[in-house]
């Protein structure tokens, strides 16, 4: 595409890896190679560290209003290029074009929202005795190493680029090598919007080698990851040398509680909402509803409504406008999903629809609904990250809450009820970072995104990003020595 150079971006220059090595990017709908991006060598990583250090020296002294103007221009450029960027996103990640368009729009919203925040990095003045003054100011944390997953190639990079740029940091963005060109398009928009050289940098390369090299450098002052639990744990270990602070948004295994006060119509609506949320991005979403606990009184109606809605879903290439559910993003994900379903079926779960790897090219897996899943099934413990919807029956709300909380993750949870008091009980009873009541859309520029326990710590999005991308410096002054 005209707007995406498909190379490393180091100190304001798009370039190939110094030793010319590349990594293949595939179209999940066909398995074909659709691009080759640089596999950064150690020299390139050293160069990007130097560039980020120089970029930070400039950007930390740039007026917040100027940083805001860059982000606003980038948001406008991204909006102009949205159709082209969405097509790239779908080609390299697989999701339906309508979802890709919405995601690119959301990336622009991050740029725009944080443009507003750039001028609001307020500190505070402390009450002190006469003759003294004392205040706390927020300073940019420094060069950031940012690692993002392949499931949201636009919104995840934007959620890190936008606050870094807004608050005066420089950043080395390391997008997932499976879907890196969308992030390149975002960086190109920031470049064209006038971000100075070295403030925003991008490298693609072997992930463990890139993260180890960058984090071993004292130049990197902050690490942010959206990715898996094992990768998060590894970055924590790598950060031990220089003690860089981390923001970690890791896995989830979101429970949904559907309560028995719902009438027939509300059950239908709840089922439609859960199906839409579950099969968005073929279930490859950290906040995807993945354990659906339904109270006895509405269980059978809910299952029937879910099966009706799932039967309407069309599976196909993301580029086809009629597609509701695209392929999985890579072959290993499909293999993992198929294994979870096969194991559950072997353990006695009923596969109510889907559950079979289709013939033909691409990494497709059908929307799959399971009931009667035994409590020990692996898919109730491991993050499924795929189009699997297990419906589980419960009787008593306390029991439902206990089972919902019975995982080491704590990212998102949902409840469907028309009873405000019971909604409050569920909200208070679940230990997670985000909760939806009769609602499954949780991510927005203004809202803090993140979890607890194995789902990670720290927040991005909302004013909480100020914590993540700045440090509090306390200054105390006295008139005379
Ligand atoms: O997979 C995690 C990011 C989710 C973003 C979203 O829900 O839009």
Short mmCIF file of C-alpha atoms and ligand atoms in Angstrom, two decimals:
data_model
loop_
_atom_site.label_atom_id
_atom_site.label_comp_id
_atom_site.label_asym_id
_atom_site.label_seq_id
_atom_site.Cartn_x
_atom_site.Cartn_y
_atom_site.Cartn_z
CA UNK A 1 0.00 0.00 0.00
CA UNK A 2 1.20 3.48 -0.72
CA UNK A 3 1.17 4.66 2.90
CA UNK A 4 3.05 1.70 4.47
CA UNK A 5 6.77 1.31 3.84
CA UNK A 6 6.89 -2.21 5.44
CA UNK A 7 10.32 -1.64 6.96
CA UNK A 8 11.94 -0.77 10.28
CA UNK A 9 11.46 2.83 11.38
CA UNK A 10 14.58 4.03 13.18
CA UNK A 11 15.31 7.65 14.01
CA UNK A 12 12.88 8.93 11.37
CA UNK A 13 14.15 6.63 8.58
CA UNK A 14 12.42 3.59 7.07
CA UNK A 15 15.04 0.92 6.41
CA UNK A 16 15.67 -2.79 5.96
CA UNK A 17 17.45 -4.98 8.51
CA UNK A 18 21.19 -4.37 8.32
CA UNK A 19 21.80 -8.01 7.30
CA UNK A 20 18.83 -8.07 4.94
CA UNK A 21 16.96 -10.83 6.75
CA UNK A 22 13.17 -10.87 6.66
CA UNK A 23 10.13 -12.54 8.24
CA UNK A 24 7.15 -13.76 6.20
CA UNK A 25 3.69 -12.34 6.84
CA UNK A 26 0.77 -14.62 5.89
CA UNK A 27 -2.84 -14.11 4.92
CA UNK A 28 -4.76 -16.31 7.39
CA UNK A 29 -7.58 -16.78 4.88
CA UNK A 30 -5.28 -18.55 2.42
CA UNK A 31 -2.03 -19.25 4.25
CA UNK A 32 -0.19 -17.41 1.44
CA UNK A 33 2.78 -15.15 2.13
CA UNK A 34 1.62 -11.58 1.48
CA UNK A 35 4.61 -9.57 2.68
CA UNK A 36 8.13 -9.84 4.05
CA UNK A 37 9.16 -7.48 6.85
CA UNK A 38 12.65 -6.94 8.27
CA UNK A 39 14.06 -9.24 10.91
CA UNK A 40 16.00 -6.64 12.89
CA UNK A 41 19.65 -7.50 13.61
CA UNK A 42 21.43 -6.54 16.84
CA UNK A 43 22.95 -3.50 15.04
CA UNK A 44 19.47 -2.29 14.18
CA UNK A 45 18.37 -2.70 17.79
CA UNK A 46 21.39 -0.70 18.99
CA UNK A 47 20.51 2.00 16.47
CA UNK A 48 16.90 2.12 17.63
CA UNK A 49 17.99 2.48 21.25
CA UNK A 50 20.22 5.42 20.33
CA UNK A 51 17.40 6.94 18.28
CA UNK A 52 14.91 6.59 21.13
CA UNK A 53 17.34 8.21 23.56
CA UNK A 54 17.83 11.16 21.19
CA UNK A 55 14.10 11.36 20.49
CA UNK A 56 13.32 11.50 24.20
CA UNK A 57 15.82 14.31 24.77
CA UNK A 58 13.90 16.41 22.24
CA UNK A 59 10.35 15.38 22.98
CA UNK A 60 10.44 15.77 26.75
CA UNK A 61 11.19 19.45 26.17
CA UNK A 62 8.52 19.94 23.51
CA UNK A 63 5.45 21.89 24.55
CA UNK A 64 2.45 19.66 25.36
CA UNK A 65 0.31 21.63 22.91
CA UNK A 66 2.75 20.76 20.14
CA UNK A 67 2.62 17.06 21.06
CA UNK A 68 -1.17 17.31 21.01
CA UNK A 69 -1.10 18.85 17.54
CA UNK A 70 0.96 15.94 16.19
CA UNK A 71 -1.50 13.41 17.59
CA UNK A 72 -4.48 15.30 16.18
CA UNK A 73 -2.94 15.46 12.72
CA UNK A 74 -2.10 11.75 12.91
CA UNK A 75 -5.70 10.95 13.83
CA UNK A 76 -6.91 12.87 10.78
CA UNK A 77 -4.40 11.16 8.49
CA UNK A 78 -5.43 7.78 9.83
CA UNK A 79 -9.07 8.61 9.15
CA UNK A 80 -8.16 9.57 5.56
CA UNK A 81 -6.29 6.29 5.12
CA UNK A 82 -8.74 4.14 7.07
CA UNK A 83 -9.98 2.05 4.16
CA UNK A 84 -6.47 1.21 3.01
CA UNK A 85 -5.24 0.43 6.54
CA UNK A 86 -8.29 -1.73 7.29
CA UNK A 87 -7.64 -3.77 4.14
CA UNK A 88 -4.06 -4.40 5.27
CA UNK A 89 -5.27 -5.32 8.75
CA UNK A 90 -7.74 -7.86 7.40
CA UNK A 91 -5.20 -9.29 5.00
CA UNK A 92 -2.57 -9.90 7.67
CA UNK A 93 -4.80 -10.77 10.63
CA UNK A 94 -7.96 -12.24 9.12
CA UNK A 95 -10.79 -10.40 10.90
CA UNK A 96 -13.79 -9.21 8.83
CA UNK A 97 -13.35 -5.86 7.12
CA UNK A 98 -16.13 -4.24 9.15
CA UNK A 99 -14.24 -5.12 12.36
CA UNK A 100 -10.96 -3.92 10.86
CA UNK A 101 -12.55 -0.60 9.94
CA UNK A 102 -13.94 -0.20 13.47
CA UNK A 103 -10.54 -1.01 14.92
CA UNK A 104 -8.73 1.55 12.75
CA UNK A 105 -11.35 4.08 13.80
CA UNK A 106 -10.67 3.23 17.42
CA UNK A 107 -6.91 3.65 16.89
CA UNK A 108 -7.64 7.17 15.63
CA UNK A 109 -9.76 7.79 18.72
CA UNK A 110 -6.78 6.95 20.93
CA UNK A 111 -4.67 9.50 19.06
CA UNK A 112 -7.38 12.12 19.30
CA UNK A 113 -8.29 11.49 22.95
CA UNK A 114 -4.68 11.57 24.11
CA UNK A 115 -4.12 14.78 22.14
CA UNK A 116 -6.55 16.25 24.65
CA UNK A 117 -4.73 14.65 27.55
CA UNK A 118 -1.30 15.94 26.48
CA UNK A 119 -2.12 19.32 27.98
CA UNK A 120 -3.61 17.82 31.13
CA UNK A 121 -0.69 16.02 32.75
CA UNK A 122 -1.44 17.83 35.98
CA UNK A 123 0.58 17.44 39.14
CA UNK A 124 -0.46 18.83 42.52
CA UNK A 125 0.59 21.48 45.00
CA UNK A 126 1.00 20.39 48.63
CA UNK A 127 -0.01 22.43 51.64
CA UNK A 128 3.21 23.53 53.39
CA UNK A 129 4.37 25.99 56.02
CA UNK A 130 4.98 29.64 55.00
CA UNK A 131 8.31 30.11 53.24
CA UNK A 132 8.28 26.68 51.67
CA UNK A 133 6.67 25.42 48.52
CA UNK A 134 6.16 21.83 47.64
CA UNK A 135 4.61 20.26 44.55
CA UNK A 136 4.44 17.02 42.62
CA UNK A 137 4.97 17.14 38.89
CA UNK A 138 4.49 14.40 36.32
CA UNK A 139 7.52 13.86 34.11
CA UNK A 140 7.65 11.59 31.06
CA UNK A 141 9.02 8.22 32.15
CA UNK A 142 11.52 8.02 29.27
CA UNK A 143 11.99 5.76 26.23
CA UNK A 144 9.34 3.06 26.23
CA UNK A 145 9.67 -0.47 24.80
CA UNK A 146 6.17 -1.48 23.69
CA UNK A 147 5.23 -5.03 22.68
CA UNK A 148 1.86 -5.77 21.13
CA UNK A 149 -0.09 -8.91 20.22
CA UNK A 150 -1.38 -9.92 16.78
CA UNK A 151 -5.11 -9.93 17.61
CA UNK A 152 -5.61 -6.14 17.47
CA UNK A 153 -2.86 -4.84 15.17
CA UNK A 154 -4.22 -1.25 15.19
CA UNK A 155 -5.81 -0.57 18.56
CA UNK A 156 -3.13 -2.19 20.73
CA UNK A 157 -0.23 -0.19 19.22
CA UNK A 158 -2.39 2.97 19.32
CA UNK A 159 -3.15 2.46 23.03
CA UNK A 160 0.60 2.63 23.69
CA UNK A 161 1.74 5.10 21.02
CA UNK A 162 -0.86 7.72 21.94
CA UNK A 163 -0.04 8.16 25.67
CA UNK A 164 3.71 7.85 25.04
CA UNK A 165 3.59 10.66 22.48
CA UNK A 166 1.12 12.73 24.51
CA UNK A 167 3.13 12.70 27.73
CA UNK A 168 6.56 13.33 26.17
CA UNK A 169 8.12 9.86 26.02
CA UNK A 170 9.85 8.30 23.05
CA UNK A 171 8.82 4.78 22.07
CA UNK A 172 10.17 1.69 20.35
CA UNK A 173 7.11 -0.17 19.13
CA UNK A 174 7.58 -3.90 18.55
CA UNK A 175 4.38 -5.12 16.89
CA UNK A 176 3.62 -8.83 16.59
CA UNK A 177 5.51 -10.16 13.59
CA UNK A 178 2.40 -12.01 12.41
CA UNK A 179 0.58 -8.71 11.70
CA UNK A 180 3.07 -5.83 11.69
CA UNK A 181 2.06 -3.73 8.69
CA UNK A 182 -0.96 -2.15 10.36
CA UNK A 183 1.33 -0.78 13.07
CA UNK A 184 3.63 0.50 10.34
CA UNK A 185 0.67 2.41 8.90
CA UNK A 186 0.02 4.01 12.30
CA UNK A 187 3.65 5.01 12.62
CA UNK A 188 3.63 6.40 9.06
CA UNK A 189 0.64 8.57 10.05
CA UNK A 190 2.57 9.91 13.06
CA UNK A 191 5.61 10.55 10.87
CA UNK A 192 3.51 12.40 8.29
CA UNK A 193 1.90 14.33 11.15
CA UNK A 194 5.33 15.69 12.01
CA UNK A 195 6.55 13.67 14.97
CA UNK A 196 10.29 14.44 15.28
CA UNK A 197 12.88 11.81 14.40
CA UNK A 198 13.52 9.25 17.14
CA UNK A 199 10.34 9.92 19.10
CA UNK A 200 8.46 7.05 17.49
CA UNK A 201 10.40 4.01 16.28
CA UNK A 202 9.32 0.58 15.12
CA UNK A 203 11.17 -2.72 14.91
CA UNK A 204 10.12 -6.16 13.76
CA UNK A 205 12.21 -9.21 14.54
CA UNK A 206 12.47 -12.44 16.46
CA UNK A 207 10.41 -11.55 19.57
CA UNK A 208 12.57 -13.07 22.36
CA UNK A 209 15.75 -11.66 20.80
CA UNK A 210 14.24 -8.19 20.34
CA UNK A 211 12.80 -7.98 23.86
CA UNK A 212 15.96 -9.33 25.49
CA UNK A 213 18.16 -6.87 23.62
CA UNK A 214 16.01 -3.81 24.24
CA UNK A 215 15.30 -4.48 27.92
CA UNK A 216 18.99 -5.19 28.63
CA UNK A 217 19.64 -1.54 27.81
CA UNK A 218 19.34 1.13 30.51
CA UNK A 219 18.02 3.44 27.80
CA UNK A 220 14.66 1.70 28.06
CA UNK A 221 12.88 3.24 31.03
CA UNK A 222 9.48 1.60 30.71
CA UNK A 223 8.08 -1.64 29.33
CA UNK A 224 4.54 -2.20 28.18
CA UNK A 225 3.16 -5.47 26.86
CA UNK A 226 -0.16 -6.70 25.62
CA UNK A 227 0.42 -10.40 25.19
CA UNK A 228 0.43 -13.78 26.86
CA UNK A 229 1.08 -14.66 30.50
CA UNK A 230 4.38 -16.51 29.78
CA UNK A 231 5.70 -13.57 27.78
CA UNK A 232 4.67 -11.18 30.56
CA UNK A 233 6.48 -13.30 33.13
CA UNK A 234 9.57 -13.37 30.93
CA UNK A 235 9.57 -9.57 30.55
CA UNK A 236 9.31 -9.22 34.34
CA UNK A 237 12.43 -11.39 34.63
CA UNK A 238 14.25 -9.36 31.97
CA UNK A 239 13.36 -6.12 33.74
CA UNK A 240 15.13 -7.23 36.93
CA UNK A 241 18.47 -5.76 35.85
CA UNK A 242 17.39 -2.17 35.27
CA UNK A 243 14.10 -2.35 37.20
CA UNK A 244 12.05 -0.77 34.44
CA UNK A 245 8.40 -0.40 35.47
CA UNK A 246 5.97 -2.53 33.51
CA UNK A 247 2.41 -2.30 32.31
CA UNK A 248 1.18 -5.80 31.53
CA UNK A 249 -2.12 -6.63 29.87
CA UNK A 250 -2.05 -10.41 29.65
CA UNK A 251 -4.60 -13.14 29.18
CA UNK A 252 -8.17 -13.43 30.37
CA UNK A 253 -10.89 -16.05 30.68
CA UNK A 254 -13.97 -13.88 31.03
CA UNK A 255 -17.03 -15.35 32.73
CA UNK A 256 -20.56 -14.32 31.83
CA UNK A 257 -23.39 -14.79 34.32
CA UNK A 258 -26.86 -14.94 32.81
CA UNK A 259 -29.39 -14.67 35.65
CA UNK A 260 -32.85 -16.18 35.78
CA UNK A 261 -34.80 -12.94 36.21
CA UNK A 262 -34.61 -12.35 32.43
CA UNK A 263 -37.85 -12.76 30.49
CA UNK A 264 -37.90 -14.57 27.13
CA UNK A 265 -37.13 -11.45 25.10
CA UNK A 266 -34.28 -10.45 27.37
CA UNK A 267 -32.84 -13.96 27.11
CA UNK A 268 -32.91 -13.63 23.32
CA UNK A 269 -31.16 -10.27 23.49
CA UNK A 270 -28.57 -11.53 25.97
CA UNK A 271 -27.86 -14.54 23.74
CA UNK A 272 -27.46 -12.33 20.68
CA UNK A 273 -25.08 -10.02 22.55
CA UNK A 274 -22.99 -12.91 23.89
CA UNK A 275 -22.76 -14.52 20.44
CA UNK A 276 -21.71 -11.22 18.84
CA UNK A 277 -19.07 -10.63 21.51
CA UNK A 278 -17.85 -14.23 21.55
CA UNK A 279 -17.28 -14.57 17.82
CA UNK A 280 -15.86 -11.07 17.25
CA UNK A 281 -12.37 -11.56 15.85
CA UNK A 282 -13.10 -15.32 15.91
CA UNK A 283 -12.88 -15.24 19.71
CA UNK A 284 -9.26 -14.05 19.67
CA UNK A 285 -9.91 -11.27 22.15
CA UNK A 286 -8.52 -11.07 25.67
CA UNK A 287 -11.92 -9.94 27.00
CA UNK A 288 -13.91 -12.44 24.95
CA UNK A 289 -16.73 -14.11 26.93
CA UNK A 290 -15.31 -17.58 27.37
CA UNK A 291 -17.25 -19.29 30.19
CA UNK A 292 -20.99 -18.68 30.01
CA UNK A 293 -22.70 -19.55 33.30
CA UNK A 294 -26.47 -19.65 32.85
CA UNK A 295 -28.89 -20.03 35.72
CA UNK A 296 -31.18 -23.11 35.63
CA UNK A 297 -34.43 -21.23 34.98
CA UNK A 298 -33.21 -19.70 31.67
CA UNK A 299 -30.56 -22.24 30.66
CA UNK A 300 -32.43 -24.16 27.97
CA UNK A 301 -33.96 -21.05 26.39
CA UNK A 302 -30.55 -19.38 26.36
CA UNK A 303 -28.86 -22.38 24.70
CA UNK A 304 -31.57 -22.56 22.03
CA UNK A 305 -31.25 -18.82 21.33
CA UNK A 306 -27.45 -19.08 21.13
CA UNK A 307 -27.68 -21.97 18.64
CA UNK A 308 -30.14 -19.99 16.49
CA UNK A 309 -27.85 -16.96 16.40
CA UNK A 310 -24.73 -19.03 15.70
CA UNK A 311 -26.48 -20.79 12.80
CA UNK A 312 -26.81 -17.36 11.15
CA UNK A 313 -23.07 -16.61 11.26
CA UNK A 314 -21.23 -16.79 7.97
CA UNK A 315 -17.63 -17.98 8.14
CA UNK A 316 -15.30 -16.86 5.37
CA UNK A 317 -12.39 -14.65 4.36
CA UNK A 318 -12.40 -11.32 6.19
CA UNK A 319 -12.25 -9.45 2.89
CA UNK A 320 -15.64 -10.86 1.83
CA UNK A 321 -18.28 -8.30 2.94
CA UNK A 322 -20.70 -11.11 3.84
CA UNK A 323 -18.32 -12.67 6.37
CA UNK A 324 -19.18 -12.55 10.08
CA UNK A 325 -16.36 -14.78 11.34
CA UNK A 326 -12.95 -14.87 9.67
CA UNK A 327 -10.15 -17.41 9.99
CA UNK A 328 -7.97 -17.75 13.05
CA UNK A 329 -4.88 -15.60 12.78
CA UNK A 330 -2.34 -18.39 12.57
CA UNK A 331 -2.02 -22.12 12.28
CA UNK A 332 -0.82 -22.77 15.83
CA UNK A 333 -3.91 -21.00 17.23
CA UNK A 334 -6.22 -23.18 15.19
CA UNK A 335 -4.41 -26.31 16.33
CA UNK A 336 -4.71 -25.19 19.99
CA UNK A 337 -8.44 -24.45 19.62
CA UNK A 338 -9.13 -27.78 17.91
CA UNK A 339 -7.24 -29.60 20.67
CA UNK A 340 -9.25 -27.90 23.44
CA UNK A 341 -12.55 -28.83 21.79
CA UNK A 342 -11.48 -32.40 21.04
CA UNK A 343 -10.31 -32.89 24.62
CA UNK A 344 -13.57 -31.49 26.04
CA UNK A 345 -15.60 -33.76 23.74
CA UNK A 346 -13.51 -36.77 24.76
CA UNK A 347 -14.20 -35.85 28.40
CA UNK A 348 -17.95 -35.91 27.75
CA UNK A 349 -18.92 -32.37 26.63
CA UNK A 350 -21.69 -32.14 24.05
CA UNK A 351 -20.59 -30.36 20.86
CA UNK A 352 -23.81 -28.60 19.83
CA UNK A 353 -22.40 -27.06 16.65
CA UNK A 354 -19.02 -26.64 14.94
CA UNK A 355 -16.14 -28.54 16.48
CA UNK A 356 -14.45 -29.73 13.28
CA UNK A 357 -11.50 -28.33 11.32
CA UNK A 358 -12.86 -27.69 7.82
CA UNK A 359 -11.15 -28.85 4.64
CA UNK A 360 -9.56 -26.30 2.35
CA UNK A 361 -7.02 -23.51 2.57
CA UNK A 362 -6.77 -20.96 5.36
CA UNK A 363 -6.90 -21.32 9.14
CA UNK A 364 -10.66 -21.48 9.58
CA UNK A 365 -12.42 -23.00 12.56
CA UNK A 366 -16.22 -22.90 12.89
CA UNK A 367 -18.09 -21.18 15.72
CA UNK A 368 -18.43 -23.97 18.27
CA UNK A 369 -20.96 -24.27 21.09
CA UNK A 370 -20.50 -26.79 23.88
CA UNK A 371 -22.80 -27.79 26.71
CA UNK A 372 -22.41 -30.32 29.54
CA UNK A 373 -18.74 -29.45 29.80
CA UNK A 374 -17.15 -31.35 32.69
CA UNK A 375 -15.73 -29.06 35.40
CA UNK A 376 -12.19 -30.35 34.86
CA UNK A 377 -12.13 -29.63 31.11
CA UNK A 378 -8.95 -27.85 30.00
CA UNK A 379 -10.92 -25.20 28.13
CA UNK A 380 -12.43 -23.96 31.41
CA UNK A 381 -8.95 -23.40 32.84
CA UNK A 382 -6.84 -22.34 29.83
CA UNK A 383 -7.58 -19.15 27.92
CA UNK A 384 -9.27 -20.54 24.78
CA UNK A 385 -8.59 -17.53 22.47
CA UNK A 386 -10.78 -18.91 19.74
CA UNK A 387 -14.40 -19.38 18.62
CA UNK A 388 -15.47 -21.70 21.44
CA UNK A 389 -18.57 -20.92 23.49
CA UNK A 390 -19.11 -23.29 26.45
CA UNK A 391 -22.47 -22.87 28.21
CA UNK A 392 -22.41 -24.02 31.84
CA UNK A 393 -25.42 -24.45 34.10
CA UNK A 394 -25.63 -23.06 37.65
CA UNK A 395 -28.34 -22.93 40.30
CA UNK A 396 -27.50 -20.48 43.03
CA UNK A 397 -25.89 -17.04 42.52
CA UNK A 398 -23.18 -17.66 45.13
CA UNK A 399 -22.29 -20.90 43.40
CA UNK A 400 -22.21 -19.12 40.01
CA UNK A 401 -19.94 -16.41 41.40
CA UNK A 402 -17.60 -18.96 42.98
CA UNK A 403 -17.27 -20.89 39.73
CA UNK A 404 -16.85 -17.70 37.71
CA UNK A 405 -13.98 -16.65 39.95
CA UNK A 406 -12.30 -20.03 39.85
CA UNK A 407 -9.48 -19.10 37.41
CA UNK A 408 -6.16 -17.34 38.00
CA UNK A 409 -7.12 -14.58 35.53
CA UNK A 410 -8.97 -11.38 36.36
CA UNK A 411 -9.41 -9.30 33.23
CA UNK A 412 -13.10 -8.97 32.33
CA UNK A 413 -16.48 -10.31 33.39
CA UNK A 414 -20.09 -9.80 32.33
CA UNK A 415 -23.52 -10.19 33.87
CA UNK A 416 -26.95 -10.17 32.23
CA UNK A 417 -29.81 -9.31 34.54
CA UNK A 418 -32.63 -6.79 34.92
CA UNK A 419 -32.32 -6.87 38.72
CA UNK A 420 -30.13 -4.01 39.85
CA UNK A 421 -29.43 -5.50 43.27
CA UNK A 422 -28.24 -8.78 41.76
CA UNK A 423 -26.13 -6.87 39.23
CA UNK A 424 -24.48 -5.08 42.15
CA UNK A 425 -23.85 -8.41 43.90
CA UNK A 426 -22.08 -9.76 40.82
CA UNK A 427 -20.10 -6.57 40.23
CA UNK A 428 -18.94 -6.60 43.85
CA UNK A 429 -18.28 -10.34 43.82
CA UNK A 430 -15.84 -10.60 40.92
CA UNK A 431 -12.19 -9.74 41.14
CA UNK A 432 -11.48 -8.36 37.66
CA UNK A 433 -10.31 -5.16 35.98
CA UNK A 434 -13.42 -4.55 33.87
CA UNK A 435 -17.09 -5.55 34.19
CA UNK A 436 -19.98 -5.19 31.76
CA UNK A 437 -23.59 -5.25 32.96
CA UNK A 438 -25.85 -6.17 30.02
CA UNK A 439 -23.00 -4.89 27.86
CA UNK A 440 -19.87 -6.41 26.36
CA UNK A 441 -18.09 -3.40 24.79
CA UNK A 442 -15.42 -2.46 27.32
CA UNK A 443 -12.52 -0.83 25.47
CA UNK A 444 -12.47 2.89 24.79
CA UNK A 445 -9.85 5.61 24.79
CA UNK A 446 -11.33 7.14 27.93
CA UNK A 447 -11.52 3.93 29.95
CA UNK A 448 -8.68 2.16 31.78
CA UNK A 449 -8.01 -1.26 30.26
CA UNK A 450 -6.26 -3.96 32.29
CA UNK A 451 -6.67 -6.69 34.85
CA UNK A 452 -5.56 -8.29 38.08
CA UNK A 453 -3.80 -11.53 39.05
CA UNK A 454 -2.40 -13.38 36.01
CA UNK A 455 -4.13 -10.91 33.72
CA UNK A 456 -1.39 -8.43 34.60
CA UNK A 457 -1.15 -5.02 36.19
CA UNK A 458 -1.20 -1.37 35.29
CA UNK A 459 -3.71 0.34 33.05
CA UNK A 460 -3.70 1.89 29.60
CA UNK A 461 -6.52 4.07 28.32
CA UNK A 462 -8.17 6.79 30.34
CA UNK A 463 -6.44 9.20 32.66
CA UNK A 464 -4.83 6.17 34.34
CA UNK A 465 -2.32 6.18 31.45
CA UNK A 466 -0.69 9.16 33.13
CA UNK A 467 0.48 6.76 35.87
CA UNK A 468 1.92 4.40 33.30
CA UNK A 469 3.81 6.89 31.14
CA UNK A 470 5.00 9.46 33.67
CA UNK A 471 6.81 9.50 36.99
CA UNK A 472 5.87 11.64 39.95
CA UNK A 473 8.67 13.99 40.93
CA UNK A 474 8.26 15.84 44.23
CA UNK A 475 9.92 19.25 44.47
CA UNK A 476 10.32 21.19 47.72
CA UNK A 477 11.68 24.74 47.76
CA UNK A 478 12.58 27.23 50.46
CA UNK A 479 13.11 30.94 49.78
CA UNK A 480 16.60 31.17 51.32
CA UNK A 481 19.24 28.58 52.26
O1 LIG B 1 -7.28 -8.60 23.24
C1 LIG B 1 -7.27 -7.58 23.94
C2 LIG B 1 -7.65 -6.26 23.45
C3 LIG B 1 -9.12 -6.09 23.31
C4 LIG B 1 -9.44 -4.83 22.61
C5 LIG B 1 -10.90 -4.63 22.40
O2 LIG B 1 -11.72 -5.25 23.06
O3 LIG B 1 -11.24 -3.81 21.57
#
